[in-house]
Each structure stands twice: as structure tokens, then as C-alpha cells.
mmCIF file of C-alpha atoms in Angstrom:
data_model
loop_
_atom_site.group_PDB
_atom_site.id
_atom_site.type_symbol
_atom_site.label_atom_id
_atom_site.label_comp_id
_atom_site.label_asym_id
_atom_site.label_seq_id
_atom_site.Cartn_x
_atom_site.Cartn_y
_atom_site.Cartn_z
ATOM 1 C CA MET M 1 99.096 50.776 108.624
ATOM 2 C CA ALA M 2 95.509 51.018 109.512
ATOM 3 C CA THR M 3 95.742 54.695 110.037
ATOM 4 C CA MET M 4 97.095 54.953 106.526
ATOM 5 C CA SER M 5 94.314 53.589 104.775
ATOM 6 C CA ALA M 6 92.184 56.309 106.220
ATOM 7 C CA LEU M 7 93.881 58.838 104.390
ATOM 8 C CA LYS M 8 93.577 59.374 100.550
ATOM 9 C CA LEU M 9 96.895 58.957 98.943
ATOM 10 C CA VAL M 10 97.826 60.253 96.090
ATOM 11 C CA THR M 11 101.062 61.037 93.322
ATOM 12 C CA SER M 12 101.687 64.802 93.297
ATOM 13 C CA LYS M 13 104.773 67.028 92.497
ATOM 14 C CA LYS M 14 105.079 70.263 94.081
ATOM 15 C CA GLN M 15 105.273 73.240 91.326
ATOM 16 C CA SER M 16 108.854 74.344 91.369
ATOM 17 C CA THR M 17 108.542 77.912 89.760
ATOM 18 C CA VAL M 18 105.983 80.493 89.441
ATOM 19 C CA SER M 19 104.644 81.715 86.408
ATOM 20 C CA PRO M 20 106.596 85.177 85.319
ATOM 21 C CA ALA M 21 102.887 86.986 85.546
ATOM 22 C CA ILE M 22 102.001 85.825 88.767
ATOM 23 C CA ASN M 23 105.671 86.961 89.829
ATOM 24 C CA ARG M 24 105.175 90.698 88.459
ATOM 25 C CA ARG M 25 101.501 90.759 89.779
ATOM 26 C CA LEU M 26 103.060 90.111 93.437
ATOM 27 C CA LYS M 27 106.126 92.710 93.081
ATOM 28 C CA LEU M 28 103.358 95.016 92.025
ATOM 29 C CA LEU M 29 101.219 94.313 95.155
ATOM 30 C CA ALA M 30 104.480 94.948 97.163
ATOM 31 C CA LYS M 31 104.910 98.271 95.979
ATOM 32 C CA VAL M 32 101.114 99.484 95.985
ATOM 33 C CA HIS M 33 101.543 98.243 99.680
ATOM 34 C CA GLU M 34 104.490 100.731 100.286
ATOM 35 C CA GLN M 35 102.339 103.372 98.562
ATOM 36 C CA ILE M 36 99.442 103.023 100.768
ATOM 37 C CA GLU M 37 101.841 103.159 104.043
ATOM 38 C CA LEU M 38 103.550 106.155 102.640
ATOM 39 C CA CYS M 39 100.444 107.969 102.237
ATOM 40 C CA THR M 40 99.075 106.985 105.465
ATOM 41 C CA ALA M 41 102.184 108.206 107.293
ATOM 42 C CA LYS M 42 102.109 111.370 105.281
ATOM 43 C CA LYS M 43 98.516 111.518 106.361
ATOM 44 C CA GLU M 44 99.427 111.219 109.890
ATOM 45 C CA GLY M 45 102.168 113.518 109.749
ATOM 46 C CA ASN M 46 104.657 110.801 110.155
ATOM 47 C CA THR M 47 107.493 109.624 107.967
ATOM 48 C CA TYR M 48 107.518 106.314 106.152
ATOM 49 C CA ALA M 49 111.076 104.779 106.265
ATOM 50 C CA PRO M 50 111.344 101.216 105.237
ATOM 51 C CA LYS M 51 114.249 99.213 106.377
ATOM 52 C CA ARG M 52 116.240 96.855 104.324
ATOM 53 C CA LEU M 53 119.792 95.038 104.990
ATOM 54 C CA LYS M 54 122.751 95.690 102.327
ATOM 55 C CA THR M 55 125.813 94.027 102.178
ATOM 56 C CA VAL M 56 129.022 96.303 101.825
ATOM 57 C CA THR M 57 132.543 95.779 101.756
ATOM 58 C CA ASP M 58 134.989 97.685 104.374
ATOM 59 C CA LYS M 59 137.647 99.100 101.938
ATOM 60 C CA LEU M 60 140.151 99.079 104.796
ATOM 61 C CA THR M 61 139.820 95.537 105.997
ATOM 62 C CA GLY M 62 138.199 94.086 102.648
ATOM 63 C CA GLU M 63 135.814 92.550 105.064
ATOM 64 C CA ARG M 64 132.307 92.076 104.186
ATOM 65 C CA LYS M 65 129.170 93.254 106.370
ATOM 66 C CA THR M 66 125.344 93.516 106.401
ATOM 67 C CA ILE M 67 124.106 96.961 107.548
ATOM 68 C CA GLU M 68 120.323 98.206 107.710
ATOM 69 C CA THR M 69 119.662 101.159 105.917
ATOM 70 C CA VAL M 70 116.586 103.115 105.345
ATOM 71 C CA LYS M 71 115.003 102.050 101.651
ATOM 72 C CA ARG M 72 114.045 105.380 99.595
ATOM 73 C CA VAL M 73 110.393 104.934 98.361
ATOM 74 C CA LYS M 74 109.404 107.475 95.793
ATOM 75 C CA GLU M 75 105.906 108.635 95.637
ATOM 76 C CA TRP M 76 103.581 107.764 92.800
ATOM 77 C CA PHE M 77 101.608 110.710 93.200
ATOM 78 C CA TRP M 78 101.630 114.597 92.398
ATOM 79 C CA ILE M 79 99.383 117.577 92.474
ATOM 80 C CA ASN M 80 98.767 118.819 88.758
ATOM 81 C CA GLU M 81 97.790 122.158 87.693
ATOM 82 C CA ALA M 82 94.158 122.015 88.407
ATOM 83 C CA GLY M 83 95.200 120.913 92.183
ATOM 84 C CA LYS M 84 93.794 117.686 92.003
ATOM 85 C CA ILE M 85 96.329 114.820 92.803
ATOM 86 C CA ASN M 86 97.319 112.627 90.028
ATOM 87 C CA LEU M 87 98.476 108.803 90.747
ATOM 88 C CA ALA M 88 100.573 106.791 88.381
ATOM 89 C CA VAL M 89 101.357 103.047 88.603
ATOM 90 C CA LYS M 90 104.801 102.392 88.279
ATOM 91 C CA TYR M 91 106.462 98.662 87.634
ATOM 92 C CA GLY M 92 110.306 99.512 88.104
ATOM 93 C CA ALA M 93 111.113 102.845 86.329
ATOM 94 C CA LYS M 94 108.174 102.431 83.951
ATOM 95 C CA THR M 95 104.817 103.981 84.215
ATOM 96 C CA LEU M 96 102.077 101.393 83.297
ATOM 97 C CA ALA M 97 99.046 102.650 80.595
ATOM 98 C CA LEU M 98 96.221 101.799 82.631
ATOM 99 C CA ASN M 99 93.921 101.125 79.653
ATOM 100 C CA LYS M 100 93.757 100.587 75.975
ATOM 101 C CA LYS M 101 93.684 104.361 75.144
ATOM 102 C CA GLY M 102 97.016 104.946 76.946
ATOM 103 C CA ALA M 103 96.237 106.665 79.857
ATOM 104 C CA ASN M 104 98.917 106.499 82.587
ATOM 105 C CA ALA M 105 97.272 108.253 85.847
ATOM 106 C CA ILE M 106 94.173 108.307 88.012
ATOM 107 C CA GLU M 107 92.735 111.628 88.748
ATOM 108 C CA ILE M 108 91.852 111.925 92.380
ATOM 109 C CA ALA M 109 89.741 114.977 93.968
ATOM 110 C CA SER M 110 91.709 115.272 97.610
ATOM 111 C CA SER M 111 94.056 113.444 99.750
ATOM 112 C CA ASP M 112 91.579 112.047 101.654
ATOM 113 C CA GLU M 113 90.574 109.748 98.559
ATOM 114 C CA LEU M 114 94.304 108.822 98.008
ATOM 115 C CA VAL M 115 94.438 105.812 100.255
ATOM 116 C CA SER M 116 90.712 104.338 98.966
ATOM 117 C CA ALA M 117 91.996 104.797 95.636
ATOM 118 C CA LEU M 118 95.374 102.737 96.204
ATOM 119 C CA ASN M 119 93.151 100.093 98.222
ATOM 120 C CA SER M 120 90.888 99.786 95.152
ATOM 121 C CA LEU M 121 94.391 99.508 92.871
ATOM 122 C CA ARG M 122 95.389 96.846 95.241
ATOM 123 C CA VAL M 123 92.206 94.597 94.696
ATOM 124 C CA ALA M 124 92.694 95.351 91.039
ATOM 125 C CA VAL M 125 96.089 94.110 91.068
ATOM 126 C CA ALA M 126 95.473 90.927 93.296
ATOM 127 C CA ASN M 127 92.675 89.887 90.844
ATOM 128 C CA GLY M 128 94.903 90.371 87.823
ATOM 129 C CA GLU M 129 93.340 93.377 85.793
ATOM 130 C CA LEU M 130 96.802 95.016 85.548
ATOM 131 C CA ASP M 131 98.440 91.606 84.113
ATOM 132 C CA ASP M 132 98.268 93.235 80.562
ATOM 133 C CA ALA M 133 99.128 96.858 81.408
ATOM 134 C CA ARG M 134 102.658 97.760 79.322
ATOM 135 C CA SER M 135 104.410 100.662 79.819
ATOM 136 C CA GLU M 136 104.230 103.740 78.054
ATOM 137 C CA GLU M 137 107.038 103.296 75.929
ATOM 138 C CA HIS M 138 105.665 99.949 74.776
ATOM 139 C CA THR M 139 102.226 101.241 73.831
ATOM 140 C CA SER M 140 103.510 104.240 71.958
ATOM 141 C CA GLU M 141 105.568 101.757 70.060
ATOM 142 C CA LEU M 142 102.186 99.591 69.354
ATOM 143 C CA GLN M 143 100.310 102.766 68.198
#
């Protein structure tokens, strides 16, 4: 018992759920990480094909089995008419408004700056700067 008396004992309860805002932030961070990996692979001339597990049922036997498939990752960026790269931030199928004025994309001069812009975006998401961002639809409804 002498060992236990040297420790600081407290009454505590583990938090069972994470707040929805933190949950959304973590999901968005994972998607930004995928975009960074996609851009890095594209820049190096490789393809980015992450794997995921999928459960399928065999129609003949009715047996369920887990197979590994390639996860499809859609690009968040495109080249506009002026030849610059636009980067939109998506949460699911919705494009997020990045400021109060409803801007929905980041303009980038070259593909070299794309990964650094995504890294800056990752820091902003981790700091909670996009927690209040709403999708385009919600922004237009509010105005």
C-alpha cells in the first residue's frame, strides 16, 4: 500500500463520445490528407490508389466474404480558364464556403504550390478554422 500512497489518486470518468465538431474536423483532416497524397503521387508521376475492405455476398453460394478494393479518390482541384489551379474543399459531396462572402475555392498559381496550399489547409482544419464553414447550399439559403 506504500506504493499506492505515493500516487495521486482521483475520481474520474472517461468521456464516452467525441463532440460532433471534433468528429467532422477529424473526417475533414483525413480527406485533406488523401488530397495531399493524391497530389504528391500525381506530381511524381505515380497513381494514388488507397485500399479499402469491402464485404460482398457471393450470389451463388450466399457466402459473405471480405475483399480488398481500390478506394476512389476524387480530385478537389481543377484548372480554370485563366490557367490557374482552383482548389475547393469538400465535405462529402458538398463544397464548403471558405469565408463569410461565400468563396468556395482557393486560387493557386502553379502545381508546385498545390501541396503547400493543402498543407496550410490541413493546419487550418486542425486548428478548427473551418468548423463553422457551411456548404454552398446553406450559405445561399442564409443570404
